[in-house]
Amino acid sequence: MVLATFALALTGCSNIGYYLQSAGGHLRVMNAARPVREVIADDTSPERLRKQLELSQRIREFASHDLQLPDNPSYRRYADLHRSAVIWNVVAAPPDSLKLKTWCFPITGCITYRGYFDEKEARAEAARLAAEGMESAAYPVPAYSTLGWMNWAGGDPLLNTFIYYPEGELARLVFHELAHQVVYAKDDSMFNESFATAVERLGVRRWLDTQASEKARADYVVYNGRRLQFRALTQATRRDLQSLYETHPDPVAREKRKQEILANFRAGYRQLRDGWNLDPNRLRLTDQWVAEANNASFGAQATYDELVPGFEALFASVGGDWTRFYDEARRLAKLPKAERHLFLKDKENAHA
């Protein structure tokens, strides 16, 4: 996920309050960061934190040496923000479409989310959009990327919001955020996030195969299995909603069918949830997402996974060569948006 508004000084946008909260929030994150080695050496640091930070640095070295991701200051410092998310994203979509509203910024171009460092401000913006007739959502985000623009100041830090993730999940997140520093296409959140998601998935497979303990691999199989089940359910729901919006012009009939689709989705989730047999506290955020899921929620999910199969097929077509894969992704980023999306869909279909 990309922080869009760290370039506040480059814009004359009238919405200066939003830019100020973004710049101020990012500066507070940077100021809270300390070198990882310093935190590990600090006798007051909890043992669990020290172990996770040591793991994070092995993951960080692997990212550069084995996955050819950027070797720079990012993820070599740590900040404890004393909160559960670094930012809260706001997304919005019309009642009869999964196409997300976009916001445009100086360097990143137009993106399909708007981030806030204050949860109350995010929820207020979501409420404002809902009052305008949009379906909106505000959700917590554990990490973001500044696309490498802040490496001169120490880079993007590790955060308490994700440092205690299980090994495989921590590796995925670091690979994902570093991938944003490799390739970025303006005005195309789906391309950017799908690329980063593909890198995290491909990278974690390599990590688990070559670096992880047997226990870490076993834990990941269980965790990822639940994720795949949930993803399959949400993707099926997205397809049903998309088909509905394309084929039912009558608003009354469309709304009735839409509520049936959402009810089926929630029933499907309850069935999955019962089978997982987890502590309810571990599912609190997922429960909330499902209860509040709307067009904006499903549209945001599509941003992160719609083009992933195409990128995975592209990786296979270059023989698993990371350098060639990144070169191909950079080439695609220079193409018109529709052309690069079509290329990736064709790759996916040819590989199926």
GROMACS .gro file of C-alpha atoms in nm:
model
  352
    1MET     CA    1   0.000   0.000   0.000
    2VAL     CA    2   0.134   0.342  -0.101
    3LEU     CA    3   0.122   0.661   0.103
    4ALA     CA    4   0.009   0.914  -0.155
    5THR     CA    5   0.052   1.249   0.008
    6PHE     CA    6   0.403   1.270   0.149
    7ALA     CA    7   0.472   1.514  -0.138
    8LEU     CA    8   0.258   1.787   0.008
    9ALA     CA    9   0.509   2.059  -0.074
   10LEU     CA   10   0.466   1.989  -0.443
   11THR     CA   11   0.097   2.075  -0.461
   12GLY     CA   12  -0.121   2.378  -0.434
   13CYS     CA   13  -0.432   2.175  -0.359
   14SER     CA   14  -0.691   2.366  -0.162
   15ASN     CA   15  -0.745   2.069   0.068
   16ILE     CA   16  -0.436   2.165   0.265
   17GLY     CA   17  -0.567   2.015   0.589
   18TYR     CA   18  -0.553   1.665   0.443
   19TYR     CA   19  -0.197   1.712   0.319
   20LEU     CA   20  -0.087   1.850   0.654
   21GLN     CA   21  -0.225   1.554   0.848
   22SER     CA   22  -0.053   1.319   0.606
   23ALA     CA   23   0.284   1.490   0.620
   24GLY     CA   24   0.264   1.537   0.996
   25GLY     CA   25   0.162   1.176   1.052
   26HIS     CA   26   0.447   1.045   0.840
   27LEU     CA   27   0.701   1.266   1.017
   28ARG     CA   28   0.585   1.130   1.353
   29VAL     CA   29   0.639   0.776   1.226
   30MET     CA   30   0.988   0.862   1.102
   31ASN     CA   31   1.081   1.039   1.425
   32ALA     CA   32   0.974   0.739   1.631
   33ALA     CA   33   1.202   0.502   1.438
   34ARG     CA   34   1.531   0.368   1.581
   35PRO     CA   35   1.792   0.146   1.412
   36VAL     CA   36   1.696  -0.219   1.454
   37ARG     CA   37   2.038  -0.312   1.589
   38GLU     CA   38   2.001  -0.046   1.857
   39VAL     CA   39   1.663  -0.179   1.966
   40ILE     CA   40   1.795  -0.537   1.976
   41ALA     CA   41   2.093  -0.428   2.189
   42ASP     CA   42   1.869  -0.236   2.431
   43ASP     CA   43   1.831  -0.438   2.752
   44THR     CA   44   1.485  -0.289   2.805
   45SER     CA   45   1.353  -0.433   2.477
   46PRO     CA   46   1.130  -0.738   2.534
   47GLU     CA   47   1.284  -1.068   2.432
   48ARG     CA   48   0.996  -1.143   2.196
   49LEU     CA   49   1.051  -0.812   2.017
   50ARG     CA   50   1.424  -0.877   1.984
   51LYS     CA   51   1.359  -1.216   1.828
   52GLN     CA   52   1.109  -1.077   1.580
   53LEU     CA   53   1.346  -0.795   1.485
   54GLU     CA   54   1.627  -1.044   1.428
   55LEU     CA   55   1.391  -1.246   1.208
   56SER     CA   56   1.292  -0.929   1.020
   57GLN     CA   57   1.656  -0.859   0.934
   58ARG     CA   58   1.706  -1.211   0.798
   59ILE     CA   59   1.395  -1.156   0.587
   60ARG     CA   60   1.527  -0.815   0.480
   61GLU     CA   61   1.861  -0.960   0.366
   62PHE     CA   62   1.682  -1.242   0.183
   63ALA     CA   63   1.462  -0.988   0.005
   64SER     CA   64   1.763  -0.814  -0.150
   65HIS     CA   65   1.997  -1.108  -0.204
   66ASP     CA   66   1.751  -1.373  -0.321
   67LEU     CA   67   1.452  -1.180  -0.457
   68GLN     CA   68   1.657  -0.891  -0.599
   69LEU     CA   69   1.444  -0.636  -0.415
   70PRO     CA   70   1.605  -0.298  -0.337
   71ASP     CA   71   1.897  -0.301  -0.094
   72ASN     CA   72   1.846   0.028   0.088
   73PRO     CA   73   1.766   0.165   0.438
   74SER     CA   74   1.399   0.059   0.434
   75TYR     CA   75   1.297  -0.190   0.707
   76ARG     CA   76   1.626  -0.155   0.894
   77ARG     CA   77   1.471   0.071   1.161
   78TYR     CA   78   1.182   0.008   1.401
   79ALA     CA   79   0.908   0.232   1.543
   80ASP     CA   80   0.651   0.159   1.812
   81LEU     CA   81   0.350   0.379   1.737
   82HIS     CA   82   0.150   0.256   2.040
   83ARG     CA   83  -0.152   0.188   1.822
   84SER     CA   84  -0.280  -0.105   1.617
   85ALA     CA   85  -0.264   0.053   1.268
   86VAL     CA   86  -0.036   0.305   1.106
   87ILE     CA   87  -0.315   0.456   0.893
   88TRP     CA   88  -0.680   0.401   0.809
   89ASN     CA   89  -0.777   0.388   0.443
   90VAL     CA   90  -1.104   0.521   0.308
   91VAL     CA   91  -1.255   0.369  -0.007
   92ALA     CA   92  -1.584   0.442  -0.182
   93ALA     CA   93  -1.791   0.311  -0.473
   94PRO     CA   94  -2.138   0.378  -0.619
   95PRO     CA   95  -2.430   0.161  -0.499
   96ASP     CA   96  -2.446  -0.012  -0.839
   97SER     CA   97  -2.078  -0.063  -0.920
   98LEU     CA   98  -1.755  -0.206  -0.783
   99LYS     CA   99  -1.551   0.069  -0.948
  100LEU     CA  100  -1.377   0.265  -0.675
  101LYS     CA  101  -1.367   0.642  -0.645
  102THR     CA  102  -1.019   0.783  -0.710
  103TRP     CA  103  -0.821   1.064  -0.549
  104CYS     CA  104  -0.535   1.230  -0.734
  105PHE     CA  105  -0.199   1.340  -0.590
  106PRO     CA  106   0.117   1.502  -0.725
  107ILE     CA  107   0.362   1.210  -0.749
  108THR     CA  108   0.153   0.896  -0.715
  109GLY     CA  109  -0.117   1.005  -0.959
  110CYS     CA  110  -0.474   0.888  -0.904
  111ILE     CA  111  -0.527   0.608  -0.652
  112THR     CA  112  -0.834   0.429  -0.523
  113TYR     CA  113  -0.794   0.501  -0.151
  114ARG     CA  114  -0.727   0.792   0.080
  115GLY     CA  115  -0.520   0.737   0.394
  116TYR     CA  116  -0.557   0.903   0.733
  117PHE     CA  117  -0.330   0.881   1.035
  118ASP     CA  118  -0.628   0.951   1.260
  119GLU     CA  119  -0.904   0.688   1.268
  120LYS     CA  120  -1.172   0.942   1.358
  121GLU     CA  121  -1.086   1.153   1.054
  122ALA     CA  122  -1.100   0.846   0.831
  123ARG     CA  123  -1.440   0.744   0.962
  124ALA     CA  124  -1.567   1.100   0.928
  125GLU     CA  125  -1.460   1.103   0.562
  126ALA     CA  126  -1.627   0.765   0.505
  127ALA     CA  127  -1.947   0.900   0.663
  128ARG     CA  128  -1.932   1.212   0.445
  129LEU     CA  129  -1.904   0.998   0.131
  130ALA     CA  130  -2.192   0.780   0.248
  131ALA     CA  131  -2.405   1.092   0.297
  132GLU     CA  132  -2.336   1.175  -0.068
  133GLY     CA  133  -2.487   0.841  -0.171
  134MET     CA  134  -2.166   0.639  -0.205
  135GLU     CA  135  -2.097   0.307  -0.036
  136SER     CA  136  -1.785   0.364   0.173
  137ALA     CA  137  -1.552   0.188   0.414
  138ALA     CA  138  -1.267   0.281   0.646
  139TYR     CA  139  -1.024   0.006   0.741
  140PRO     CA  140  -0.695  -0.023   0.933
  141VAL     CA  141  -0.366  -0.064   0.747
  142PRO     CA  142  -0.051  -0.203   0.913
  143ALA     CA  143   0.208  -0.062   0.669
  144TYR     CA  144   0.260   0.167   0.371
  145SER     CA  145   0.532   0.247   0.120
  146THR     CA  146   0.678   0.584   0.026
  147LEU     CA  147   0.810   0.427  -0.299
  148GLY     CA  148   1.169   0.475  -0.190
  149TRP     CA  149   1.140   0.854  -0.185
  150MET     CA  150   1.224   0.862   0.187
  151ASN     CA  151   1.530   0.635   0.181
  152TRP     CA  152   1.751   0.943   0.222
  153ALA     CA  153   1.583   0.993   0.564
  154GLY     CA  154   1.611   0.633   0.683
  155GLY     CA  155   1.354   0.462   0.463
  156ASP     CA  156   1.024   0.302   0.559
  157PRO     CA  157   1.051   0.151   0.910
  158LEU     CA  158   0.932  -0.173   1.059
  159LEU     CA  159   0.634  -0.102   1.286
  160ASN     CA  160   0.472  -0.251   1.594
  161THR     CA  161   0.156  -0.284   1.382
  162PHE     CA  162   0.302  -0.590   1.207
  163ILE     CA  163   0.631  -0.692   1.371
  164TYR     CA  164   0.463  -0.973   1.569
  165TYR     CA  165   0.312  -1.135   1.259
  166PRO     CA  166   0.390  -1.506   1.214
  167GLU     CA  167   0.708  -1.565   1.014
  168GLY     CA  168   0.545  -1.623   0.676
  169GLU     CA  169   0.314  -1.323   0.712
  170LEU     CA  170   0.598  -1.094   0.819
  171ALA     CA  171   0.799  -1.202   0.515
  172ARG     CA  172   0.501  -1.140   0.286
  173LEU     CA  173   0.451  -0.789   0.417
  174VAL     CA  174   0.817  -0.688   0.382
  175PHE     CA  175   0.835  -0.830   0.029
  176HIS     CA  176   0.511  -0.653  -0.066
  177GLU     CA  177   0.616  -0.310   0.053
  178LEU     CA  178   0.964  -0.335  -0.100
  179ALA     CA  179   0.807  -0.437  -0.430
  180HIS     CA  180   0.643  -0.095  -0.451
  181GLN     CA  181   0.995   0.050  -0.476
  182VAL     CA  182   1.065  -0.163  -0.786
  183VAL     CA  183   0.771  -0.081  -1.012
  184TYR     CA  184   0.504   0.186  -0.991
  185ALA     CA  185   0.254   0.290  -1.258
  186LYS     CA  186   0.078   0.621  -1.212
  187ASP     CA  187  -0.302   0.614  -1.197
  188ASP     CA  188  -0.324   0.234  -1.167
  189SER     CA  189  -0.371   0.107  -0.812
  190MET     CA  190  -0.476  -0.237  -0.936
  191PHE     CA  191  -0.155  -0.288  -1.134
  192ASN     CA  192   0.064  -0.164  -0.849
  193GLU     CA  193  -0.100  -0.360  -0.569
  194SER     CA  194  -0.140  -0.676  -0.775
  195PHE     CA  195   0.230  -0.664  -0.868
  196ALA     CA  196   0.330  -0.624  -0.503
  197THR     CA  197   0.094  -0.903  -0.400
  198ALA     CA  198   0.242  -1.133  -0.664
  199VAL     CA  199   0.593  -1.057  -0.537
  200GLU     CA  200   0.490  -1.132  -0.178
  201ARG     CA  201   0.329  -1.463  -0.275
  202LEU     CA  202   0.615  -1.576  -0.496
  203GLY     CA  203   0.873  -1.453  -0.248
  204VAL     CA  204   0.723  -1.622   0.056
  205ARG     CA  205   0.722  -1.955  -0.126
  206ARG     CA  206   1.095  -1.919  -0.180
  207TRP     CA  207   1.149  -1.812   0.181
  208LEU     CA  208   0.951  -2.102   0.323
  209ASP     CA  209   1.123  -2.354   0.096
  210THR     CA  210   1.477  -2.241   0.174
  211GLN     CA  211   1.483  -2.051   0.505
  212ALA     CA  212   1.192  -2.136   0.732
  213SER     CA  213   1.171  -2.401   1.002
  214GLU     CA  214   0.937  -2.696   0.970
  215LYS     CA  215   0.708  -2.538   1.230
  216ALA     CA  216   0.697  -2.206   1.042
  217ARG     CA  217   0.607  -2.390   0.723
  218ALA     CA  218   0.334  -2.588   0.898
  219ASP     CA  219   0.191  -2.275   1.062
  220TYR     CA  220   0.188  -2.099   0.726
  221VAL     CA  221   0.000  -2.385   0.557
  222VAL     CA  222  -0.279  -2.355   0.815
  223TYR     CA  223  -0.290  -1.973   0.808
  224ASN     CA  224  -0.274  -1.953   0.430
  225GLY     CA  225  -0.536  -2.222   0.393
  226ARG     CA  226  -0.786  -2.007   0.581
  227ARG     CA  227  -0.686  -1.706   0.369
  228LEU     CA  228  -0.743  -1.900   0.046
  229GLN     CA  229  -1.085  -2.013   0.163
  230PHE     CA  230  -1.187  -1.659   0.248
  231ARG     CA  231  -1.042  -1.521  -0.076
  232ALA     CA  232  -1.237  -1.778  -0.281
  233LEU     CA  233  -1.557  -1.672  -0.106
  234THR     CA  234  -1.498  -1.300  -0.162
  235GLN     CA  235  -1.396  -1.352  -0.525
  236ALA     CA  236  -1.714  -1.550  -0.595
  237THR     CA  237  -1.918  -1.274  -0.430
  238ARG     CA  238  -1.742  -1.010  -0.640
  239ARG     CA  239  -1.820  -1.201  -0.957
  240ASP     CA  240  -2.187  -1.230  -0.858
  241LEU     CA  241  -2.209  -0.858  -0.782
  242GLN     CA  242  -2.029  -0.760  -1.101
  243SER     CA  243  -2.261  -0.978  -1.309
  244LEU     CA  244  -2.562  -0.829  -1.131
  245TYR     CA  245  -2.458  -0.471  -1.202
  246GLU     CA  246  -2.393  -0.549  -1.566
  247THR     CA  247  -2.721  -0.731  -1.636
  248HIS     CA  248  -2.995  -0.588  -1.408
  249PRO     CA  249  -3.090  -0.233  -1.506
  250ASP     CA  250  -3.403  -0.226  -1.288
  251PRO     CA  251  -3.293  -0.066  -0.957
  252VAL     CA  252  -3.554  -0.237  -0.739
  253ALA     CA  253  -3.480  -0.588  -0.868
  254ARG     CA  254  -3.108  -0.516  -0.861
  255GLU     CA  255  -3.113  -0.407  -0.497
  256LYS     CA  256  -3.315  -0.712  -0.394
  257ARG     CA  257  -3.072  -0.948  -0.565
  258LYS     CA  258  -2.775  -0.756  -0.424
  259GLN     CA  259  -2.895  -0.809  -0.068
  260GLU     CA  260  -2.943  -1.180  -0.140
  261ILE     CA  261  -2.583  -1.203  -0.266
  262LEU     CA  262  -2.451  -1.027   0.044
  263ALA     CA  263  -2.660  -1.248   0.273
  264ASN     CA  264  -2.520  -1.556   0.101
  265PHE     CA  265  -2.169  -1.417   0.144
  266ARG     CA  266  -2.217  -1.368   0.518
  267ALA     CA  267  -2.370  -1.714   0.554
  268GLY     CA  268  -2.072  -1.860   0.370
  269TYR     CA  269  -1.835  -1.678   0.602
  270ARG     CA  270  -2.013  -1.808   0.912
  271GLN     CA  271  -1.968  -2.160   0.778
  272LEU     CA  272  -1.595  -2.102   0.721
  273ARG     CA  273  -1.559  -1.939   1.061
  274ASP     CA  274  -1.718  -2.232   1.238
  275GLY     CA  275  -1.477  -2.468   1.065
  276TRP     CA  276  -1.171  -2.265   1.165
  277ASN     CA  277  -1.248  -2.301   1.538
  278LEU     CA  278  -1.041  -1.994   1.634
  279ASP     CA  279  -1.047  -1.762   1.932
  280PRO     CA  280  -1.315  -1.500   1.842
  281ASN     CA  281  -1.071  -1.221   1.933
  282ARG     CA  282  -0.847  -1.327   1.643
  283LEU     CA  283  -1.134  -1.281   1.401
  284ARG     CA  284  -1.263  -0.949   1.534
  285LEU     CA  285  -1.143  -0.739   1.237
  286THR     CA  286  -1.255  -0.997   0.982
  287ASP     CA  287  -1.594  -1.023   1.149
  288GLN     CA  288  -1.631  -0.646   1.127
  289TRP     CA  289  -1.522  -0.640   0.762
  290VAL     CA  290  -1.778  -0.906   0.671
  291ALA     CA  291  -2.059  -0.739   0.864
  292GLU     CA  292  -1.995  -0.404   0.692
  293ALA     CA  293  -1.890  -0.536   0.348
  294ASN     CA  294  -2.024  -0.336   0.055
  295ASN     CA  295  -1.923  -0.239  -0.297
  296ALA     CA  296  -1.629  -0.034  -0.169
  297SER     CA  297  -1.501  -0.326   0.038
  298PHE     CA  298  -1.514  -0.572  -0.251
  299GLY     CA  299  -1.371  -0.317  -0.492
  300ALA     CA  300  -1.075  -0.262  -0.260
  301GLN     CA  301  -1.008  -0.636  -0.245
  302ALA     CA  302  -1.003  -0.656  -0.624
  303THR     CA  303  -0.732  -0.389  -0.627
  304TYR     CA  304  -0.497  -0.630  -0.450
  305ASP     CA  305  -0.565  -0.956  -0.632
  306GLU     CA  306  -0.735  -0.908  -0.969
  307LEU     CA  307  -0.413  -0.910  -1.176
  308VAL     CA  308  -0.204  -1.138  -0.953
  309PRO     CA  309  -0.254  -1.455  -1.162
  310GLY     CA  310  -0.127  -1.266  -1.467
  311PHE     CA  311   0.187  -1.157  -1.284
  312GLU     CA  312   0.244  -1.511  -1.154
  313ALA     CA  313   0.212  -1.642  -1.510
  314LEU     CA  314   0.458  -1.374  -1.626
  315PHE     CA  315   0.706  -1.488  -1.358
  316ALA     CA  316   0.676  -1.847  -1.480
  317SER     CA  317   0.724  -1.737  -1.844
  318VAL     CA  318   1.065  -1.585  -1.763
  319GLY     CA  319   1.178  -1.901  -1.586
  320GLY     CA  320   1.148  -1.758  -1.235
  321ASP     CA  321   1.420  -1.503  -1.305
  322TRP     CA  322   1.353  -1.209  -1.073
  323THR     CA  323   1.552  -0.954  -1.274
  324ARG     CA  324   1.375  -1.040  -1.599
  325PHE     CA  325   1.040  -1.040  -1.416
  326TYR     CA  326   1.099  -0.689  -1.280
  327ASP     CA  327   1.216  -0.568  -1.622
  328GLU     CA  328   0.895  -0.702  -1.778
  329ALA     CA  329   0.684  -0.537  -1.508
  330ARG     CA  330   0.861  -0.204  -1.569
  331ARG     CA  331   0.793  -0.241  -1.940
  332LEU     CA  332   0.425  -0.302  -1.870
  333ALA     CA  333   0.411   0.002  -1.641
  334LYS     CA  334   0.501   0.221  -1.939
  335LEU     CA  335   0.212   0.091  -2.150
  336PRO     CA  336  -0.139   0.242  -2.152
  337LYS     CA  337  -0.343   0.111  -1.859
  338ALA     CA  338  -0.590  -0.090  -2.066
  339GLU     CA  339  -0.308  -0.247  -2.268
  340ARG     CA  340  -0.113  -0.369  -1.965
  341HIS     CA  341  -0.427  -0.507  -1.800
  342LEU     CA  342  -0.514  -0.696  -2.120
  343PHE     CA  343  -0.161  -0.834  -2.143
  344LEU     CA  344  -0.180  -0.971  -1.788
  345LYS     CA  345  -0.526  -1.120  -1.842
  346ASP     CA  346  -0.401  -1.290  -2.159
  347LYS     CA  347  -0.103  -1.427  -1.965
  348GLU     CA  348  -0.336  -1.561  -1.698
  349ASN     CA  349  -0.562  -1.730  -1.952
  350ALA     CA  350  -0.270  -1.880  -2.145
  351HIS     CA  351  -0.125  -2.020  -1.824
  352ALA     CA  352  -0.453  -2.165  -1.695
   0.00000   0.00000   0.00000
